[in-house]
């Protein structure tokens, strides 16, 4: 495949999958600009080795991993730390009511942003992308047991934070 | 997982799906990506590769991070310490402090200008193969008081570490047929610089592809694009290539630089407003094998929403001039002066072209 063939192939892939990759990056970064930058950087970096990536079988997995690497790399992490504030006042365990569901989803979204980045990536891959432990492990470059541990700890953190915030509201 | 975890997980899925709708649109994503790859000259986003490379440099915070290419795995782009830049030559790239200049006299150091006119010592300099006067200097390197750290690219050499007086050390490493030598008295810096040596890429080479069809033959023309006014140009990548058959096998990219602001405007004005036509040529002065010259420069002019490649031939007896795929123009003094900046200064040209710079 010559340069133009590679470009056409990459363009076709972006047309089909670019939106999903952007959504994935946005859920990781919680920042539209950083998501767009991460995706563009990943695609540009992938271009010179695109044929090899395609031959490897799953460009999407490769690019998700690139986005995660960029997101969790030290120099990016050092630049900016989000300080999310979750207003989860009054959120009880009951989430059957549609209004409560939306409220708790908003609260979880904010709390997600406070998770360590590897945990957040694992959560997004599991609960948004629906990936298996093995797929998540491949993306995060860690073991399956680490994936399970990351997700378990993330859920525990979210559960505790929800409970803590509820207690704070009910305390004098 | 507890029942509460299940409820949280269910809510998490809902939260993520709903908030994913806030992601940026993918409209124009392909165009922006392809513009940054500089391979499809007519489909342009604003992707200023210069900005990308500068961002990598500026945002870096610590030591050099180099990732190994692990087959199909993503390779993290290497990050240089703040205040460093990439230098590319024939397929390899290496990081050096930005304070380092260009031009290494090498063994002919004693033929430099008289002492009264001698420029101040630099902390370091980068040199590429070029013609030099054969002068029998008394030593390979200048005396201690006149030494600078020199990094040189060569197409042949001997890998190893050689010690000189005063604690100065010359170390040569080889990658993909390119021999990189650093002469320095600072062991830590020497290790740090040489530790960045790696295959180059279009991003490390400031938007210049290590390979380019223009270097392979005289028939190449850029893809034509829409008219571009000098005032629209935001940055220009300047890529100097050897003709492929004039160098050993391997990528022909000799040097790259990127300019923006006033310098980009000056360069764009010089190249876009030159008179239509061709030349100057001097076909009587060259044997046929040298007619188009051993090297050329490609310019990537980038505007906010598109870019244009311009081929500049100046080194031969025929075919001199510029070509943007639509219009051929003659070389001018303004253009040759605008191109005369290291490390992409034209390495050689005929008398008829040199006369433009008088």
Short mmCIF file of C-alpha atoms in Angstrom, two decimals:
data_model
loop_
_atom_site.label_atom_id
_atom_site.label_comp_id
_atom_site.label_asym_id
_atom_site.label_seq_id
_atom_site.Cartn_x
_atom_site.Cartn_y
_atom_site.Cartn_z
CA UNK A 1 0.00 0.00 0.00
CA UNK A 2 1.49 3.37 -0.95
CA UNK A 3 1.16 6.58 1.04
CA UNK A 4 -2.11 7.51 -0.55
CA UNK A 5 -3.51 4.04 0.03
CA UNK A 6 -2.59 4.22 3.69
CA UNK A 7 -4.13 7.67 3.97
CA UNK A 8 -7.35 6.49 2.33
CA UNK A 9 -7.49 3.43 4.57
CA UNK A 10 -6.89 5.49 7.69
CA UNK A 11 -9.47 8.02 6.59
CA UNK A 12 -12.02 5.28 6.08
CA UNK A 13 -11.31 3.90 9.53
CA UNK A 14 -11.70 7.33 11.09
CA UNK A 15 -14.98 7.91 9.30
CA UNK A 16 -16.40 4.76 10.84
CA UNK A 17 -14.70 4.62 14.23
CA UNK A 18 -13.43 8.13 14.90
CA UNK A 19 -16.50 9.17 16.83
CA UNK A 20 -16.30 6.19 19.15
CA UNK A 21 -12.64 6.83 19.81
CA UNK A 22 -13.38 10.46 20.64
CA UNK A 23 -16.12 9.43 23.04
CA UNK A 24 -13.77 6.98 24.70
CA UNK A 25 -11.09 9.67 25.02
CA UNK A 26 -13.59 12.15 26.38
CA UNK A 27 -14.72 9.76 29.08
CA UNK A 28 -11.09 9.27 30.05
CA UNK A 29 -10.10 12.90 30.05
CA UNK A 30 -13.41 14.61 30.85
CA UNK A 31 -12.10 17.44 28.72
CA UNK A 32 -13.13 18.02 25.11
CA UNK A 33 -9.87 19.65 24.04
CA UNK A 34 -7.69 17.06 25.68
CA UNK A 35 -9.80 14.28 24.22
CA UNK A 36 -9.48 15.74 20.73
CA UNK A 37 -5.74 16.19 21.20
CA UNK A 38 -5.28 12.66 22.49
CA UNK A 39 -7.18 11.13 19.58
CA UNK A 40 -5.42 13.22 16.97
CA UNK A 41 -2.03 12.46 18.48
CA UNK A 42 -2.81 8.75 18.56
CA UNK A 43 -3.97 8.70 14.94
CA UNK A 44 -1.05 10.76 13.68
CA UNK A 45 1.38 8.53 15.55
CA UNK A 46 -0.34 5.46 14.13
CA UNK A 47 -0.17 6.65 10.55
CA UNK A 48 3.42 5.61 9.75
CA UNK A 49 2.75 2.09 10.99
CA UNK A 50 -0.88 1.85 9.95
CA UNK A 51 -0.42 -1.15 7.67
CA UNK A 52 1.27 -3.07 10.47
CA UNK A 53 -1.43 -2.08 12.92
CA UNK A 54 -4.16 -3.26 10.57
CA UNK A 55 -2.29 -6.48 9.92
CA UNK A 56 -2.15 -6.98 13.66
CA UNK A 57 -5.91 -7.27 13.58
CA UNK A 58 -7.54 -4.60 15.69
CA UNK A 59 -6.69 -0.93 15.03
CA UNK A 60 -9.31 0.12 17.54
CA UNK A 61 -7.58 -1.71 20.37
CA UNK A 62 -4.25 -0.22 19.35
CA UNK A 63 -5.65 3.30 19.28
CA UNK A 64 -7.53 2.94 22.57
CA UNK A 65 -4.27 1.83 24.09
CA UNK A 66 -2.47 4.82 22.59
CA UNK A 67 -5.07 7.15 24.02
CA UNK A 68 -4.81 5.51 27.44
CA UNK A 69 -1.01 5.70 27.33
CA UNK A 70 -1.14 9.37 26.48
CA UNK A 71 -3.67 9.98 29.19
CA UNK A 72 -1.77 8.15 31.88
CA UNK A 73 1.75 9.14 30.88
CA UNK A 74 3.68 10.99 33.48
CA UNK A 75 4.32 14.21 31.66
CA UNK A 76 0.68 14.75 30.85
CA UNK A 77 -0.42 13.82 34.31
CA UNK A 78 1.96 16.33 35.77
CA UNK A 79 0.46 19.17 33.85
CA UNK A 80 -2.99 19.30 35.20
CA UNK A 81 -4.91 17.69 37.95
CA UNK A 82 -8.64 17.92 37.97
CA UNK A 83 -10.30 18.82 41.20
CA UNK A 84 -13.78 17.55 40.61
CA UNK A 85 -16.45 18.40 43.06
CA UNK A 86 -19.26 15.93 43.34
CA UNK A 87 -22.50 17.22 44.69
CA UNK A 88 -24.15 14.02 45.73
CA UNK A 89 -26.17 15.42 48.54
CA UNK A 90 -29.18 13.34 49.30
CA UNK A 91 -28.30 10.42 47.10
CA UNK A 92 -29.51 7.35 48.88
CA UNK A 93 -29.24 3.79 47.73
CA UNK A 94 -32.58 4.08 46.00
CA UNK A 95 -32.02 4.82 42.31
CA UNK A 96 -35.22 3.50 40.78
CA UNK A 97 -36.71 6.92 40.43
CA UNK A 98 -35.73 8.47 37.05
CA UNK A 99 -34.84 11.80 38.62
CA UNK A 100 -32.67 10.11 41.22
CA UNK A 101 -31.07 8.01 38.52
CA UNK A 102 -30.02 11.06 36.55
CA UNK A 103 -28.76 12.74 39.67
CA UNK A 104 -26.73 9.76 40.72
CA UNK A 105 -25.37 9.33 37.22
CA UNK A 106 -24.21 12.93 37.26
CA UNK A 107 -22.65 12.39 40.65
CA UNK A 108 -20.91 9.24 39.50
CA UNK A 109 -19.57 11.05 36.45
CA UNK A 110 -18.02 13.67 38.68
CA UNK A 111 -16.68 11.09 41.11
CA UNK A 112 -15.25 9.09 38.23
CA UNK A 113 -13.07 12.04 37.40
CA UNK A 114 -11.45 11.81 40.81
CA UNK A 115 -10.44 8.19 40.34
CA UNK A 116 -6.80 7.38 39.62
CA UNK A 117 -6.36 7.34 35.89
CA UNK A 118 -5.75 3.62 35.52
CA UNK A 119 -8.86 2.90 37.55
CA UNK A 120 -10.87 5.36 35.51
CA UNK A 121 -9.61 3.79 32.29
CA UNK A 122 -10.57 0.36 33.57
CA UNK A 123 -14.02 1.60 34.55
CA UNK A 124 -14.61 3.21 31.15
CA UNK A 125 -13.42 0.14 29.32
CA UNK A 126 -15.65 -2.11 31.41
CA UNK A 127 -18.81 -0.10 31.92
CA UNK A 128 -18.86 1.99 28.74
CA UNK A 129 -17.05 -0.16 26.21
CA UNK A 130 -18.18 -3.45 27.75
CA UNK A 131 -14.70 -4.94 27.39
CA UNK A 132 -13.66 -8.20 29.00
CA UNK A 133 -11.01 -8.40 31.68
CA UNK A 134 -8.54 -9.76 29.12
CA UNK A 135 -9.23 -6.94 26.68
CA UNK A 136 -8.87 -4.35 29.40
CA UNK A 137 -5.64 -5.96 30.55
CA UNK A 138 -4.27 -5.76 27.02
CA UNK A 139 -5.24 -2.13 26.73
CA UNK A 140 -3.83 -1.14 30.09
CA UNK A 141 -0.78 -3.36 29.70
CA UNK A 142 -1.36 -5.15 32.98
CA UNK A 143 -2.55 -8.52 34.22
CA UNK A 144 -6.16 -9.66 34.37
CA UNK A 145 -5.96 -9.80 38.15
CA UNK A 146 -4.80 -6.21 38.20
CA UNK A 147 -7.78 -5.24 36.07
CA UNK A 148 -10.15 -6.93 38.50
CA UNK A 149 -8.41 -5.23 41.37
CA UNK A 150 -8.59 -1.82 39.70
CA UNK A 151 -12.30 -2.17 39.00
CA UNK A 152 -13.01 -3.51 42.46
CA UNK A 153 -11.16 -0.62 44.06
CA UNK A 154 -12.83 1.89 41.78
CA UNK A 155 -16.29 0.63 42.72
CA UNK A 156 -15.33 0.61 46.38
CA UNK A 157 -14.12 4.18 46.12
CA UNK A 158 -17.27 5.31 44.38
CA UNK A 159 -19.46 3.49 46.90
CA UNK A 160 -17.55 5.01 49.81
CA UNK A 161 -17.57 8.49 48.33
CA UNK A 162 -21.31 8.30 47.75
CA UNK A 163 -21.83 7.12 51.31
CA UNK A 164 -19.48 9.75 52.74
CA UNK A 165 -21.23 12.54 50.93
CA UNK A 166 -24.55 11.30 52.10
CA UNK A 167 -23.31 11.22 55.70
CA UNK A 168 -21.90 14.72 55.39
CA UNK A 169 -25.27 15.99 54.33
CA UNK A 170 -27.06 14.26 57.18
CA UNK A 171 -24.55 15.32 59.86
CA UNK A 172 -25.19 18.51 61.87
CA UNK B 1 -19.59 -8.00 43.63
CA UNK B 2 -22.22 -6.81 46.06
CA UNK B 3 -25.74 -5.85 45.11
CA UNK B 4 -24.79 -2.27 45.79
CA UNK B 5 -21.85 -2.62 43.43
CA UNK B 6 -24.23 -3.93 40.79
CA UNK B 7 -26.41 -0.88 41.19
CA UNK B 8 -23.42 1.42 41.02
CA UNK B 9 -22.12 -0.41 37.97
CA UNK B 10 -25.48 -0.09 36.27
CA UNK B 11 -25.58 3.59 37.10
CA UNK B 12 -22.02 3.97 35.92
CA UNK B 13 -22.90 2.58 32.53
CA UNK B 14 -25.78 4.98 32.26
CA UNK B 15 -23.61 7.88 33.38
CA UNK B 16 -20.86 7.11 30.93
CA UNK B 17 -23.23 6.62 28.02
CA UNK B 18 -25.03 9.85 28.73
CA UNK B 19 -21.87 11.92 29.26
CA UNK B 20 -20.16 10.41 26.23
CA UNK B 21 -22.55 12.54 24.23
CA UNK B 22 -20.48 15.52 25.32
CA UNK B 23 -17.47 14.27 23.38
CA UNK B 24 -16.13 16.41 20.57
CA UNK B 25 -17.51 15.76 17.11
CA UNK B 26 -15.55 13.64 14.70
CA UNK B 27 -16.39 16.02 11.85
CA UNK B 28 -13.15 16.96 10.14
CA UNK B 29 -11.09 14.58 12.29
CA UNK B 30 -9.75 12.65 9.32
CA UNK B 31 -8.80 15.85 7.54
CA UNK B 32 -6.99 17.18 10.57
CA UNK B 33 -5.11 13.95 11.10
CA UNK B 34 -4.13 13.61 7.46
CA UNK B 35 -3.04 17.22 7.31
CA UNK B 36 -0.71 16.55 10.20
CA UNK B 37 0.72 13.55 8.44
CA UNK B 38 1.47 15.85 5.50
CA UNK B 39 0.85 13.07 3.05
CA UNK B 40 -2.32 14.28 1.42
CA UNK B 41 -1.47 17.76 0.37
CA UNK B 42 -4.90 18.63 -0.89
CA UNK B 43 -6.89 17.55 2.14
CA UNK B 44 -5.87 19.97 4.77
CA UNK B 45 -6.71 20.56 8.34
CA UNK B 46 -4.83 23.11 10.23
CA UNK B 47 -2.65 20.50 11.97
CA UNK B 48 0.51 22.44 12.45
CA UNK B 49 3.09 19.76 12.97
CA UNK B 50 5.41 22.41 14.29
CA UNK B 51 2.99 23.05 17.09
CA UNK B 52 2.80 19.37 17.85
CA UNK B 53 6.53 18.98 18.03
CA UNK B 54 6.93 22.12 20.09
CA UNK B 55 4.23 20.92 22.42
CA UNK B 56 6.07 17.67 22.93
CA UNK B 57 9.22 19.57 23.77
CA UNK B 58 7.65 22.24 25.93
CA UNK B 59 5.42 19.92 27.84
CA UNK B 60 8.17 17.54 28.70
CA UNK B 61 9.11 17.67 32.32
CA UNK B 62 11.81 15.22 33.02
CA UNK B 63 14.36 12.94 31.63
CA UNK B 64 14.16 11.51 28.20
CA UNK B 65 11.55 8.83 27.92
CA UNK B 66 12.06 6.41 25.13
CA UNK B 67 9.78 3.49 24.47
CA UNK B 68 10.76 0.38 22.63
CA UNK B 69 8.85 -0.56 19.53
CA UNK B 70 7.13 -3.75 20.53
CA UNK B 71 5.75 -5.02 17.28
CA UNK B 72 2.12 -4.12 17.08
CA UNK B 73 2.03 -2.24 20.36
CA UNK B 74 1.69 1.50 20.47
CA UNK B 75 4.98 3.28 20.77
CA UNK B 76 4.98 6.28 23.07
CA UNK B 77 6.55 9.26 21.41
CA UNK B 78 9.87 10.07 22.97
CA UNK B 79 9.90 13.17 25.09
CA UNK B 80 12.89 15.45 25.35
CA UNK B 81 13.81 17.54 28.35
CA UNK B 82 12.53 21.08 28.19
CA UNK B 83 14.88 23.26 26.17
CA UNK B 84 15.94 20.50 23.79
CA UNK B 85 15.20 20.00 20.12
CA UNK B 86 15.28 17.13 17.65
CA UNK B 87 17.79 16.92 14.83
CA UNK B 88 17.11 14.50 12.00
CA UNK B 89 19.47 13.13 9.40
CA UNK B 90 18.92 10.30 6.93
CA UNK B 91 16.46 8.32 8.98
CA UNK B 92 17.70 8.95 12.49
CA UNK B 93 16.84 11.59 15.06
CA UNK B 94 18.67 12.74 18.14
CA UNK B 95 17.88 15.32 20.80
CA UNK B 96 20.24 18.17 21.61
CA UNK B 97 19.99 21.28 23.77
CA UNK B 98 18.30 24.11 21.91
CA UNK B 99 21.24 26.35 22.75
CA UNK B 100 23.47 24.37 20.42
CA UNK B 101 24.18 25.98 17.09
CA UNK B 102 24.95 24.63 13.65
CA UNK B 103 28.14 24.07 11.76
CA UNK B 104 31.08 21.96 12.88
CA UNK B 105 34.49 22.66 11.29
CA UNK B 106 35.80 19.27 12.40
CA UNK B 107 39.42 18.46 11.62
CA UNK B 108 39.69 21.71 9.68
CA UNK B 109 39.09 23.76 12.80
CA UNK B 110 42.33 25.69 12.36
CA UNK B 111 41.14 27.14 9.07
CA UNK B 112 38.47 29.17 10.80
CA UNK B 113 38.43 32.93 10.71
CA UNK B 114 41.29 34.87 12.27
CA UNK B 115 41.11 35.26 16.02
CA UNK B 116 39.94 38.84 15.87
CA UNK B 117 36.88 37.81 13.88
CA UNK B 118 36.31 34.49 15.56
CA UNK B 119 32.74 34.12 16.79
CA UNK B 120 32.19 33.45 20.48
CA UNK B 121 32.38 29.85 21.58
CA UNK B 122 29.09 28.00 21.55
CA UNK B 123 28.06 25.44 24.13
CA UNK B 124 27.63 22.98 21.32
CA UNK B 125 26.94 22.59 17.62
CA UNK B 126 25.48 20.09 15.19
CA UNK B 127 27.20 19.23 11.95
CA UNK B 128 26.22 17.33 8.84
CA UNK B 129 28.42 16.08 6.01
CA UNK B 130 29.47 18.91 3.71
CA UNK B 131 32.41 19.90 1.61
CA UNK B 132 35.25 21.26 3.66
CA UNK B 133 38.68 22.55 3.00
CA UNK B 134 41.45 20.01 3.46
CA UNK B 135 43.64 21.70 6.02
CA UNK B 136 46.41 19.99 7.91
CA UNK B 137 45.57 21.14 11.44
CA UNK B 138 47.98 20.12 14.23
CA UNK B 139 45.33 18.08 16.05
CA UNK B 140 41.96 16.53 15.41
CA UNK B 141 40.25 18.94 17.77
CA UNK B 142 41.01 22.54 18.76
CA UNK B 143 42.97 23.38 21.93
CA UNK B 144 41.01 23.22 25.16
CA UNK B 145 40.28 26.94 25.28
CA UNK B 146 38.59 26.82 21.88
CA UNK B 147 36.55 23.66 22.23
CA UNK B 148 32.83 23.32 21.74
CA UNK B 149 30.74 20.21 22.09
CA UNK B 150 30.26 18.86 18.59
CA UNK B 151 27.67 16.39 17.40
CA UNK B 152 28.14 15.17 13.86
CA UNK B 153 26.20 12.92 11.52
CA UNK B 154 28.20 10.87 9.05
CA UNK B 155 27.52 8.10 6.58
CA UNK B 156 30.52 6.08 7.72
CA UNK B 157 32.60 5.87 10.85
CA UNK B 158 33.83 3.70 13.67
CA UNK B 159 31.65 2.93 16.65
CA UNK B 160 33.39 3.38 19.98
CA UNK B 161 34.60 5.70 22.69
CA UNK B 162 37.86 7.59 22.30
CA UNK B 163 39.44 9.69 25.01
CA UNK B 164 41.19 13.00 24.40
CA UNK B 165 43.03 15.45 26.59
CA UNK B 166 41.34 17.45 29.31
CA UNK B 167 38.68 14.84 29.92
CA UNK B 168 37.12 15.25 26.50
CA UNK B 169 35.64 12.13 24.99
CA UNK B 170 34.50 11.31 21.49
CA UNK B 171 31.79 8.67 21.29
CA UNK B 172 30.33 7.29 18.08
CA UNK B 173 27.17 5.27 17.85
CA UNK B 174 25.57 3.82 14.74
CA UNK B 175 21.92 3.46 13.89
CA UNK B 176 20.56 2.33 10.53
CA UNK B 177 23.81 3.12 8.78
CA UNK B 178 24.17 6.61 10.21
CA UNK B 179 27.14 7.26 12.49
CA UNK B 180 26.54 9.86 15.17
CA UNK B 181 29.55 11.20 17.02
CA UNK B 182 29.50 13.43 20.07
CA UNK B 183 32.62 15.15 21.33
CA UNK B 184 32.13 16.39 24.87
CA UNK B 185 33.77 16.65 28.28
CA UNK B 186 30.43 16.16 30.02
CA UNK B 187 29.89 12.42 30.41
CA UNK B 188 26.33 12.75 31.70
CA UNK B 189 25.27 15.01 28.88
CA UNK B 190 26.98 12.79 26.34
CA UNK B 191 25.06 9.79 27.62
CA UNK B 192 21.82 11.75 27.69
CA UNK B 193 22.20 13.07 24.15
CA UNK B 194 23.26 9.77 22.64
CA UNK B 195 20.53 8.04 24.59
CA UNK B 196 17.94 9.83 22.53
CA UNK B 197 19.21 8.42 19.23
CA UNK B 198 16.36 6.68 17.46
CA UNK B 199 14.75 6.29 14.06
CA UNK B 200 13.22 9.54 13.00
CA UNK B 201 9.61 10.11 12.07
CA UNK B 202 7.68 12.85 10.38
CA UNK B 203 6.83 14.34 13.76
CA UNK B 204 10.38 14.30 15.07
CA UNK B 205 11.54 15.72 11.74
CA UNK B 206 9.29 18.75 12.16
CA UNK B 207 6.79 17.72 9.52
CA UNK B 208 9.31 16.39 7.01
CA UNK B 209 8.88 12.80 5.95
CA UNK B 210 12.13 10.83 6.11
CA UNK B 211 11.31 9.49 2.65
CA UNK B 212 9.79 11.50 -0.18
CA UNK B 213 9.15 10.70 -3.83
CA UNK B 214 10.58 14.07 -4.85
CA UNK B 215 14.01 12.73 -3.96
CA UNK B 216 13.61 9.79 -6.30
CA UNK B 217 13.39 11.46 -9.66
CA UNK B 218 12.93 14.54 -11.71
CA UNK B 219 9.36 13.72 -12.65
CA UNK B 220 7.81 14.49 -9.29
CA UNK B 221 5.31 17.33 -8.96
CA UNK B 222 3.37 18.25 -5.80
CA UNK B 223 -0.36 17.71 -5.72
CA UNK B 224 -1.98 20.95 -6.82
CA UNK B 225 -4.01 22.83 -4.26
CA UNK B 226 -6.01 26.00 -4.15
CA UNK B 227 -4.24 29.36 -4.32
CA UNK B 228 -2.50 30.23 -1.08
CA UNK B 229 -1.73 33.84 -0.19
CA UNK B 230 1.46 34.55 1.81
CA UNK B 231 -0.55 36.16 4.60
CA UNK B 232 -2.48 32.93 5.14
CA UNK B 233 0.64 30.90 5.88
CA UNK B 234 1.09 30.20 9.58
CA UNK B 235 4.09 27.90 9.51
CA UNK B 236 6.46 26.31 7.03
CA UNK B 237 8.35 23.07 7.35
CA UNK B 238 11.59 23.22 5.39
CA UNK B 239 12.83 19.80 4.37
CA UNK B 240 16.18 19.34 2.67
CA UNK B 241 16.61 16.06 0.81
CA UNK B 242 19.44 14.43 -1.04
CA UNK B 243 18.60 12.91 -4.38
CA UNK B 244 18.19 9.25 -3.52
CA UNK B 245 20.86 8.06 -5.92
CA UNK B 246 23.34 10.61 -4.58
CA UNK B 247 23.56 9.14 -1.09
CA UNK B 248 23.96 5.64 0.35
CA UNK B 249 20.76 3.65 0.62
CA UNK B 250 18.40 4.92 3.26
CA UNK B 251 16.07 7.83 3.86
CA UNK B 252 17.24 10.91 1.96
CA UNK B 253 16.09 13.54 4.45
CA UNK B 254 19.21 15.54 5.32
CA UNK B 255 17.79 18.18 7.63
CA UNK B 256 14.56 19.80 8.72
CA UNK B 257 13.45 23.00 10.35
CA UNK B 258 10.13 24.72 10.89
CA UNK B 259 9.45 28.44 10.89
CA UNK B 260 6.45 30.48 11.90
CA UNK B 261 5.48 34.12 12.32
CA UNK B 262 7.45 36.69 10.38
CA UNK B 263 9.95 34.15 9.11
CA UNK B 264 7.14 32.02 7.69
CA UNK B 265 5.60 35.09 6.07
CA UNK B 266 8.94 36.06 4.56
CA UNK B 267 9.54 32.59 3.18
CA UNK B 268 5.99 32.22 1.91
CA UNK B 269 6.11 35.63 0.25
CA UNK B 270 9.38 34.79 -1.44
CA UNK B 271 8.13 31.50 -2.81
CA UNK B 272 4.57 32.51 -3.72
CA UNK B 273 5.33 35.84 -5.37
CA UNK B 274 8.34 34.85 -7.45
CA UNK B 275 7.82 35.38 -11.17
CA UNK B 276 6.22 32.52 -13.05
CA UNK B 277 8.69 30.63 -15.16
CA UNK B 278 11.77 28.59 -14.37
CA UNK B 279 15.49 28.75 -13.82
CA UNK B 280 18.03 30.13 -13.75
CA UNK B 281 19.57 27.16 -15.55
CA UNK B 282 22.95 26.60 -17.08
CA UNK B 283 22.61 23.36 -19.03
CA UNK B 284 26.01 23.64 -20.63
CA UNK B 285 27.80 23.28 -17.31
CA UNK B 286 26.69 19.83 -16.20
CA UNK B 287 27.01 16.28 -17.30
CA UNK B 288 23.57 14.72 -17.74
CA UNK B 289 23.77 12.75 -14.50
CA UNK B 290 24.08 15.99 -12.55
CA UNK B 291 21.54 18.02 -14.46
CA UNK B 292 18.92 18.25 -11.68
CA UNK B 293 21.47 18.44 -8.91
CA UNK B 294 22.16 16.23 -5.92
CA UNK B 295 19.71 17.83 -3.50
CA UNK B 296 16.45 19.74 -3.23
CA UNK B 297 14.19 21.40 -0.69
CA UNK B 298 10.52 20.74 -0.06
CA UNK B 299 8.44 23.36 1.68
CA UNK B 300 5.20 22.53 3.47
CA UNK B 301 3.27 25.78 3.74
CA UNK B 302 0.50 25.54 6.31
CA UNK B 303 -2.51 27.81 6.62
CA UNK B 304 -5.29 27.51 9.14
CA UNK B 305 -7.36 25.17 7.02
CA UNK B 306 -5.02 23.67 4.45
CA UNK B 307 -1.47 23.42 3.35
CA UNK B 308 0.54 23.28 0.17
CA UNK B 309 3.74 21.55 -0.76
CA UNK B 310 6.26 23.45 -2.87
CA UNK B 311 9.26 21.80 -4.48
CA UNK B 312 12.38 23.93 -4.79
CA UNK B 313 15.21 22.82 -7.08
CA UNK B 314 18.35 24.90 -6.98
CA UNK B 315 21.29 22.51 -7.09
CA UNK B 316 21.37 21.53 -10.74
CA UNK B 317 22.12 22.94 -14.13
CA UNK B 318 18.56 22.30 -15.28
CA UNK B 319 15.16 22.18 -13.68
CA UNK B 320 15.88 24.95 -11.20
CA UNK B 321 12.89 26.84 -9.83
CA UNK B 322 9.85 26.14 -7.70
CA UNK B 323 6.75 24.07 -8.36
CA UNK B 324 3.56 23.90 -6.31
CA UNK B 325 1.93 21.45 -8.68
CA UNK B 326 0.06 24.21 -10.46
CA UNK B 327 2.56 26.96 -11.10
CA UNK B 328 6.27 26.84 -11.78
CA UNK B 329 8.26 29.86 -10.72
CA UNK B 330 11.84 31.04 -11.08
CA UNK B 331 14.26 31.22 -8.21
CA UNK B 332 14.90 34.70 -6.85
CA UNK B 333 17.45 36.23 -4.54
CA UNK B 334 14.78 36.76 -1.91
CA UNK B 335 13.90 33.08 -1.95
CA UNK B 336 17.48 31.89 -1.84
CA UNK B 337 18.22 34.18 1.10
CA UNK B 338 15.05 33.03 2.85
CA UNK B 339 16.20 29.43 2.41
CA UNK B 340 19.70 30.16 3.62
CA UNK B 341 19.26 29.19 7.25
CA UNK B 342 20.73 26.17 9.00
CA UNK B 343 20.31 23.28 9.12
CA UNK B 344 18.46 23.35 5.79
CA UNK B 345 20.67 25.85 3.95
CA UNK B 346 21.18 24.70 0.39
CA UNK B 347 24.32 22.62 0.36
CA UNK B 348 25.37 23.47 -3.15
CA UNK B 349 24.22 25.30 -6.22
CA UNK B 350 25.51 26.43 -9.56
CA UNK B 351 27.05 29.81 -10.27
CA UNK B 352 23.92 31.07 -11.98
CA UNK B 353 21.94 30.46 -8.79
CA UNK B 354 24.66 31.83 -6.52
CA UNK B 355 24.58 35.04 -8.52
CA UNK B 356 21.01 35.62 -7.36
CA UNK B 357 22.33 36.15 -3.84
CA UNK B 358 24.77 38.91 -4.75
#
